[in-house]
Amino acid sequence: MQSVNQIPANNYDERSIVKDILSGSEAAFRTLIRNTEGLVAQIVYRMIPVAEDRKDIAQDIYLKVFKNLEGFSFNSRLSTWIARIAYNTCLNYLEKNRIMTEDSQRIDADVGADFFSGKAEEQLFTKDRIKILQAAMEKLSPIYKTLITLYHNEGLNYQQISEITGLPNGTVKSYLFRARQTLRKLILQTYQKDAL
Amino acid sequence: MITAHPTDMILQEYAAAYIDKRTDVAEHLHHCTACRIKVSQYRSLFETLPGLKKPAFDFNLADTVIRQVAEQRPTVSNNDSSYYSILLIACTCGIGLFSFLLYKTGPILFAEGTLLTTVAIATAGLLLLSVLATEMIKKHYAQIKTLDQFSHAAT
């Protein structure tokens, strides 16, 4: 049996690791999980609002990976393929549990730039930026959260996100635009509320 | 110079530096405080988003998944060779009986049948069955071996 350390954590050939897993190497499968679980966690945490269900979903994702690995055709990166399985599994969960996947946090009021003035505006994006942003992100719909995370946090491009979500490039771009727009407005609304 | 305000999408692209800074948008921003603030806010968003804390599973995902893979192994035990012994004995008895009957009835069924013909047919059948049984056993043990590796690691 191969030990985990025999396979470099971040530098392995995809064909080799798939071959090793299919020939029964537990170490190879363990390495694959460890190298991709960060990306999978991003998708699962952004899309699944119920914390208790995340563990089962994460396991389900990798069981699907194991079962379907033989059919992986190397047309995309292995991590992209796994992310796609993760995305579809989460999407099925959302549909099954009837959790809204559209923009559920529409902003009615158009809080224009004239709302800001001098010091207040500076504070908005300088003080506790991350904290404010994190709170606003939680209010976004699961799909928007996922797209924003994949693009800005994971550094994936439109094409890669398109492969993961199965959405056309243009749709990904358009959704991302709307997600950022909503995010900006949510931050402004929160700030407005706090200021009052 | 753009007289109307550029769309939010254009402002986002400008903030992300996807479009050339020396465009009409830049000129518009020079005169329009509202759009300038929007661009500034989007820029702040783009700068802050990569800094969001990345979530991580609070349990050992690899161990859990590998344990589950091991649990999905077939019900036939690795050490259960009696199943194959019975199958082999049954095949041998069947072939023996078939050979005996063929020997007794062969001359009647085939007018020119001899003991040699009967033995040749029986041998061919036996060989065919042996090859099929061997392949089946090999395939099964290969599958068991794969699952055992996961099972061993998980326990």
Short mmCIF file of C-alpha atoms in Angstrom, two decimals:
data_model
loop_
_atom_site.label_atom_id
_atom_site.label_comp_id
_atom_site.label_asym_id
_atom_site.label_seq_id
_atom_site.Cartn_x
_atom_site.Cartn_y
_atom_site.Cartn_z
CA MET A 1 0.00 0.00 0.00
CA GLN A 2 1.32 3.41 -0.95
CA SER A 3 1.73 5.88 1.82
CA VAL A 4 0.23 9.34 1.54
CA ASN A 5 3.63 10.97 1.48
CA GLN A 6 4.68 9.14 -1.65
CA ILE A 7 2.52 11.41 -3.76
CA PRO A 8 3.41 15.11 -3.76
CA ALA A 9 0.48 17.08 -2.41
CA ASN A 10 0.31 19.81 -5.01
CA ASN A 11 2.31 18.57 -7.93
CA TYR A 12 1.07 15.39 -9.47
CA ASP A 13 0.15 14.37 -12.94
CA GLU A 14 -3.62 14.03 -13.31
CA ARG A 15 -3.41 10.95 -15.52
CA SER A 16 -1.13 9.23 -13.03
CA ILE A 17 -3.32 9.93 -10.06
CA VAL A 18 -6.46 8.77 -11.88
CA LYS A 19 -4.63 5.61 -12.95
CA ASP A 20 -3.42 5.02 -9.39
CA ILE A 21 -6.90 5.49 -7.94
CA LEU A 22 -8.43 3.13 -10.49
CA SER A 23 -5.83 0.51 -9.68
CA GLY A 24 -6.78 0.74 -6.03
CA SER A 25 -4.39 3.23 -4.46
CA GLU A 26 -6.03 4.64 -1.37
CA ALA A 27 -3.15 7.11 -1.00
CA ALA A 28 -3.84 8.55 -4.44
CA PHE A 29 -7.52 9.02 -3.68
CA ARG A 30 -6.67 10.60 -0.34
CA THR A 31 -4.31 13.03 -2.09
CA LEU A 32 -6.94 13.90 -4.66
CA ILE A 33 -9.43 14.70 -1.90
CA ARG A 34 -6.94 16.81 0.02
CA ASN A 35 -5.97 18.76 -3.08
CA THR A 36 -9.48 19.55 -4.18
CA GLU A 37 -11.48 19.82 -0.95
CA GLY A 38 -10.71 23.55 -0.67
CA LEU A 39 -12.48 24.28 -3.92
CA VAL A 40 -15.30 21.89 -3.06
CA ALA A 41 -15.68 23.55 0.37
CA GLN A 42 -16.02 26.94 -1.32
CA ILE A 43 -18.89 25.64 -3.43
CA VAL A 44 -20.58 23.68 -0.65
CA TYR A 45 -20.36 26.47 1.93
CA ARG A 46 -21.61 29.11 -0.52
CA MET A 47 -24.47 27.03 -1.89
CA ILE A 48 -25.70 25.04 1.11
CA PRO A 49 -27.24 27.26 3.78
CA VAL A 50 -27.91 24.39 6.23
CA ALA A 51 -24.63 23.69 8.03
CA GLU A 52 -25.70 20.20 9.16
CA ASP A 53 -26.19 19.04 5.57
CA ARG A 54 -22.77 20.10 4.33
CA LYS A 55 -20.96 17.03 5.66
CA ASP A 56 -23.29 14.58 3.89
CA ILE A 57 -23.13 16.56 0.68
CA ALA A 58 -19.32 16.71 0.73
CA GLN A 59 -19.15 12.94 1.20
CA ASP A 60 -21.70 12.39 -1.53
CA ILE A 61 -19.62 14.51 -3.92
CA TYR A 62 -16.47 12.43 -3.45
CA LEU A 63 -18.37 9.14 -3.63
CA LYS A 64 -19.67 10.30 -7.00
CA VAL A 65 -16.12 11.23 -8.00
CA PHE A 66 -14.92 7.74 -7.07
CA LYS A 67 -17.76 6.01 -8.91
CA ASN A 68 -17.42 8.09 -12.06
CA LEU A 69 -13.65 8.49 -12.21
CA GLU A 70 -13.34 5.71 -14.77
CA GLY A 71 -15.40 7.82 -17.16
CA PHE A 72 -13.30 10.98 -16.72
CA SER A 73 -12.10 11.84 -20.22
CA PHE A 74 -9.44 14.49 -19.42
CA ASN A 75 -11.25 17.09 -21.52
CA SER A 76 -10.97 19.48 -18.60
CA ARG A 77 -8.86 19.74 -15.48
CA LEU A 78 -9.64 17.12 -12.87
CA SER A 79 -10.37 19.83 -10.27
CA THR A 80 -12.82 21.50 -12.66
CA TRP A 81 -14.57 18.17 -13.20
CA ILE A 82 -14.82 17.60 -9.44
CA ALA A 83 -16.05 21.18 -8.93
CA ARG A 84 -18.74 20.51 -11.52
CA ILE A 85 -19.88 17.42 -9.63
CA ALA A 86 -19.91 19.51 -6.44
CA TYR A 87 -21.91 22.29 -8.09
CA ASN A 88 -24.48 19.89 -9.57
CA THR A 89 -24.83 18.01 -6.29
CA CYS A 90 -25.46 21.26 -4.43
CA LEU A 91 -27.86 22.44 -7.11
CA ASN A 92 -29.84 19.19 -6.81
CA TYR A 93 -29.97 19.72 -3.07
CA LEU A 94 -31.27 23.28 -3.50
CA GLU A 95 -33.91 22.14 -5.98
CA LYS A 96 -34.93 19.19 -3.83
CA ASN A 97 -35.24 21.39 -0.76
CA ARG A 98 -36.87 24.20 -2.73
CA ILE A 99 -34.33 26.75 -1.69
CA MET A 100 -34.39 29.76 -3.96
CA THR A 101 -31.53 29.83 -6.41
CA GLU A 102 -32.38 33.13 -8.01
CA ASP A 103 -31.46 36.51 -6.64
CA SER A 104 -33.47 36.33 -3.45
CA GLN A 105 -32.20 39.58 -2.06
CA ARG A 106 -33.33 42.10 -4.60
CA ILE A 107 -32.58 45.64 -3.72
CA ASP A 108 -35.55 47.86 -4.39
CA ALA A 109 -34.18 51.26 -3.66
CA ASP A 110 -31.50 52.56 -5.92
CA VAL A 111 -29.15 53.92 -3.37
CA GLY A 112 -27.26 56.31 -5.57
CA ALA A 113 -23.87 57.82 -5.14
CA ASP A 114 -25.42 60.97 -3.74
CA PHE A 115 -26.05 59.04 -0.54
CA PHE A 116 -22.38 59.26 0.28
CA SER A 117 -20.55 62.22 1.48
CA GLY A 118 -16.98 62.77 2.54
CA LYS A 119 -15.95 60.82 5.61
CA ALA A 120 -18.87 58.41 5.58
CA GLU A 121 -17.92 57.11 2.19
CA GLU A 122 -14.34 56.58 3.24
CA GLN A 123 -15.41 54.59 6.27
CA LEU A 124 -17.63 52.31 4.23
CA PHE A 125 -14.85 50.58 2.38
CA THR A 126 -11.96 51.08 4.73
CA LYS A 127 -13.26 50.15 8.18
CA ASP A 128 -13.86 46.45 8.73
CA ARG A 129 -14.07 45.87 5.02
CA ILE A 130 -13.84 42.13 5.22
CA LYS A 131 -16.42 41.91 7.99
CA ILE A 132 -18.92 44.08 6.13
CA LEU A 133 -18.30 42.20 2.91
CA GLN A 134 -18.69 38.81 4.56
CA ALA A 135 -22.02 39.87 6.06
CA ALA A 136 -23.25 41.17 2.72
CA MET A 137 -22.12 38.00 0.96
CA GLU A 138 -24.27 35.92 3.29
CA LYS A 139 -27.32 37.78 2.03
CA LEU A 140 -26.66 36.96 -1.61
CA SER A 141 -28.39 34.06 -3.33
CA PRO A 142 -26.41 30.77 -3.37
CA ILE A 143 -25.61 31.02 -7.08
CA TYR A 144 -24.34 34.60 -6.82
CA LYS A 145 -22.23 33.73 -3.80
CA THR A 146 -20.71 30.80 -5.64
CA LEU A 147 -19.93 32.76 -8.80
CA ILE A 148 -18.34 35.61 -6.87
CA THR A 149 -16.28 33.18 -4.82
CA LEU A 150 -15.09 31.16 -7.80
CA TYR A 151 -14.10 34.26 -9.73
CA HIS A 152 -12.68 36.57 -7.07
CA ASN A 153 -11.65 34.16 -4.32
CA GLU A 154 -10.50 31.12 -6.30
CA GLY A 155 -9.23 33.09 -9.27
CA LEU A 156 -11.04 31.02 -11.90
CA ASN A 157 -11.81 32.60 -15.27
CA TYR A 158 -15.15 32.79 -17.09
CA GLN A 159 -14.39 29.66 -19.12
CA GLN A 160 -13.57 27.56 -16.06
CA ILE A 161 -16.67 28.80 -14.22
CA SER A 162 -18.68 28.03 -17.33
CA GLU A 163 -17.37 24.46 -17.32
CA ILE A 164 -18.23 24.04 -13.65
CA THR A 165 -21.72 25.51 -13.76
CA GLY A 166 -22.68 24.47 -17.26
CA LEU A 167 -23.76 28.05 -17.96
CA PRO A 168 -22.69 29.80 -21.17
CA ASN A 169 -19.77 32.23 -20.88
CA GLY A 170 -22.00 35.24 -21.45
CA THR A 171 -24.42 34.14 -18.77
CA VAL A 172 -21.60 33.71 -16.26
CA LYS A 173 -20.37 37.20 -17.07
CA SER A 174 -23.85 38.67 -16.78
CA TYR A 175 -24.59 36.87 -13.49
CA LEU A 176 -21.28 38.03 -12.08
CA PHE A 177 -22.07 41.60 -13.01
CA ARG A 178 -25.45 41.37 -11.29
CA ALA A 179 -23.92 39.69 -8.27
CA ARG A 180 -21.37 42.48 -7.80
CA GLN A 181 -24.03 45.10 -8.34
CA THR A 182 -26.25 43.46 -5.71
CA LEU A 183 -23.33 43.10 -3.35
CA ARG A 184 -22.45 46.77 -3.65
CA LYS A 185 -26.05 47.78 -3.00
CA LEU A 186 -26.31 45.45 -0.01
CA ILE A 187 -23.23 47.03 1.50
CA LEU A 188 -24.61 50.50 0.93
CA GLN A 189 -27.95 49.54 2.49
CA THR A 190 -26.27 48.05 5.53
CA TYR A 191 -24.18 51.14 5.93
CA GLN A 192 -27.21 53.36 5.57
CA LYS A 193 -29.02 51.39 8.27
CA ASP A 194 -26.05 51.56 10.62
CA ALA A 195 -25.63 55.28 10.01
CA LEU A 196 -29.19 55.93 10.98
CA MET B 1 -17.17 62.70 -24.29
CA ILE B 2 -20.03 60.59 -22.86
CA THR B 3 -22.84 62.85 -21.72
CA ALA B 4 -25.11 60.11 -20.25
CA HIS B 5 -23.87 58.06 -17.31
CA PRO B 6 -22.13 54.83 -18.37
CA THR B 7 -23.92 51.63 -17.36
CA ASP B 8 -22.95 49.79 -14.19
CA MET B 9 -21.42 47.04 -16.30
CA ILE B 10 -19.11 49.50 -18.02
CA LEU B 11 -18.17 51.03 -14.69
CA GLN B 12 -17.42 47.58 -13.26
CA GLU B 13 -15.24 46.74 -16.23
CA TYR B 14 -13.49 50.06 -15.94
CA ALA B 15 -12.88 49.47 -12.23
CA ALA B 16 -11.51 46.00 -12.97
CA ALA B 17 -9.27 47.55 -15.64
CA TYR B 18 -10.82 45.39 -18.33
CA ILE B 19 -11.25 48.44 -20.54
CA ASP B 20 -8.68 50.98 -21.54
CA LYS B 21 -8.26 53.85 -19.14
CA ARG B 22 -7.90 56.34 -21.99
CA THR B 23 -11.48 56.11 -23.16
CA ASP B 24 -14.52 58.31 -23.06
CA VAL B 25 -15.35 56.69 -19.73
CA ALA B 26 -12.26 58.20 -18.15
CA GLU B 27 -13.21 61.56 -19.50
CA HIS B 28 -16.74 61.19 -18.16
CA LEU B 29 -15.44 60.21 -14.73
CA HIS B 30 -13.29 63.29 -14.67
CA HIS B 31 -16.46 65.39 -14.69
CA CYS B 32 -18.94 63.09 -12.92
CA THR B 33 -18.58 62.60 -9.17
CA ALA B 34 -21.40 60.04 -8.96
CA CYS B 35 -19.80 57.65 -11.44
CA ARG B 36 -16.36 58.25 -9.96
CA ILE B 37 -17.66 57.12 -6.55
CA LYS B 38 -19.24 54.03 -8.08
CA VAL B 39 -15.97 53.09 -9.76
CA SER B 40 -14.16 53.66 -6.49
CA GLN B 41 -16.60 51.38 -4.66
CA TYR B 42 -16.31 48.62 -7.26
CA ARG B 43 -12.55 48.92 -7.10
CA SER B 44 -12.72 48.50 -3.34
CA LEU B 45 -14.90 45.44 -3.81
CA PHE B 46 -12.44 43.88 -6.25
CA GLU B 47 -9.58 44.54 -3.87
CA THR B 48 -11.37 43.15 -0.83
CA LEU B 49 -13.06 40.06 -2.29
CA PRO B 50 -9.89 37.92 -2.64
CA GLY B 51 -9.29 38.48 1.08
CA LEU B 52 -12.50 36.74 2.15
CA LYS B 53 -11.83 33.87 4.50
CA LYS B 54 -11.90 30.54 2.70
CA PRO B 55 -14.19 27.97 4.33
CA ALA B 56 -12.87 24.55 5.31
CA PHE B 57 -14.57 21.35 6.38
CA ASP B 58 -14.37 20.78 10.12
CA PHE B 59 -13.91 17.01 9.78
CA ASN B 60 -11.48 14.71 8.00
CA LEU B 61 -13.18 14.40 4.64
CA ALA B 62 -10.66 11.95 3.18
CA ASP B 63 -11.02 9.45 6.03
CA THR B 64 -14.80 9.66 5.98
CA VAL B 65 -15.09 9.15 2.24
CA ILE B 66 -12.59 6.29 2.13
CA ARG B 67 -14.44 4.55 4.96
CA GLN B 68 -17.67 4.85 2.99
CA VAL B 69 -16.07 3.48 -0.16
CA ALA B 70 -14.91 0.46 1.84
CA GLU B 71 -18.41 -0.14 3.20
CA GLN B 72 -19.75 -0.50 -0.32
CA ARG B 73 -17.80 -3.70 -0.98
CA PRO B 74 -19.66 -6.80 -2.28
CA THR B 75 -21.18 -9.27 0.19
CA VAL B 76 -19.06 -12.24 -1.02
CA SER B 77 -16.15 -12.60 1.38
CA ASN B 78 -12.56 -12.62 0.20
CA ASN B 79 -11.93 -15.85 2.12
CA ASP B 80 -15.10 -17.54 0.99
CA SER B 81 -13.50 -20.03 -1.38
CA SER B 82 -16.16 -22.66 -0.63
CA TYR B 83 -18.47 -20.91 -3.07
CA TYR B 84 -16.01 -21.53 -5.87
CA SER B 85 -15.24 -25.08 -4.67
CA ILE B 86 -18.92 -26.04 -4.84
CA LEU B 87 -19.18 -24.43 -8.27
CA LEU B 88 -16.16 -26.39 -9.49
CA ILE B 89 -17.46 -29.71 -8.09
CA ALA B 90 -20.86 -29.09 -9.65
CA CYS B 91 -19.25 -28.34 -13.00
CA THR B 92 -17.07 -31.47 -12.80
CA CYS B 93 -20.01 -33.69 -11.85
CA GLY B 94 -22.10 -32.20 -14.61
CA ILE B 95 -19.40 -32.74 -17.20
CA GLY B 96 -18.80 -36.30 -15.94
CA LEU B 97 -22.49 -37.13 -16.20
CA PHE B 98 -22.68 -35.50 -19.61
CA SER B 99 -19.66 -37.53 -20.79
CA PHE B 100 -21.15 -40.77 -19.45
CA LEU B 101 -24.50 -40.18 -21.12
CA LEU B 102 -22.82 -39.16 -24.32
CA TYR B 103 -20.70 -42.32 -24.19
CA LYS B 104 -23.80 -44.50 -23.71
CA THR B 105 -26.08 -42.76 -26.17
CA GLY B 106 -23.45 -41.45 -28.54
CA PRO B 107 -23.39 -44.49 -30.81
CA ILE B 108 -27.14 -44.26 -31.09
CA LEU B 109 -27.25 -40.51 -31.66
CA PHE B 110 -24.35 -40.54 -34.06
CA ALA B 111 -24.34 -43.61 -36.19
CA GLU B 112 -20.58 -43.44 -36.61
CA GLY B 113 -19.86 -42.22 -33.02
CA THR B 114 -16.87 -43.63 -31.21
CA LEU B 115 -15.43 -43.29 -27.72
CA LEU B 116 -12.80 -40.91 -29.11
CA THR B 117 -15.45 -38.50 -30.45
CA THR B 118 -17.27 -38.50 -27.13
CA VAL B 119 -14.10 -37.77 -25.16
CA ALA B 120 -13.13 -34.98 -27.60
CA ILE B 121 -16.50 -33.21 -27.21
CA ALA B 122 -16.42 -33.59 -23.43
CA THR B 123 -12.85 -32.25 -23.24
CA ALA B 124 -13.69 -29.23 -25.37
CA GLY B 125 -16.66 -28.43 -23.13
CA LEU B 126 -14.57 -28.85 -20.01
CA LEU B 127 -11.86 -26.55 -21.35
CA LEU B 128 -14.37 -23.88 -22.28
CA LEU B 129 -15.97 -23.97 -18.85
CA SER B 130 -12.58 -23.86 -17.13
CA VAL B 131 -11.52 -20.77 -19.07
CA LEU B 132 -14.78 -18.99 -18.25
CA ALA B 133 -14.58 -19.92 -14.56
CA THR B 134 -10.94 -18.78 -14.33
CA GLU B 135 -11.73 -15.41 -15.88
CA MET B 136 -14.66 -14.91 -13.53
CA ILE B 137 -12.59 -15.76 -10.46
CA LYS B 138 -9.73 -13.47 -11.58
CA LYS B 139 -12.11 -10.56 -12.10
CA HIS B 140 -13.74 -11.06 -8.74
CA TYR B 141 -10.44 -11.20 -6.85
CA ALA B 142 -9.16 -8.07 -8.60
CA GLN B 143 -12.28 -6.22 -7.45
CA ILE B 144 -11.98 -7.56 -3.92
CA LYS B 145 -8.30 -6.56 -3.81
CA THR B 146 -9.13 -2.98 -4.77
CA LEU B 147 -11.84 -2.68 -2.16
CA ASP B 148 -9.68 -4.38 0.46
CA GLN B 149 -7.03 -1.72 0.10
CA PHE B 150 -9.57 0.97 0.97
CA SER B 151 -11.11 -1.18 3.68
CA HIS B 152 -7.73 -1.84 5.29
CA ALA B 153 -6.84 1.85 5.36
CA ALA B 154 -10.19 2.87 6.74
CA THR B 155 -10.15 0.43 9.61
#
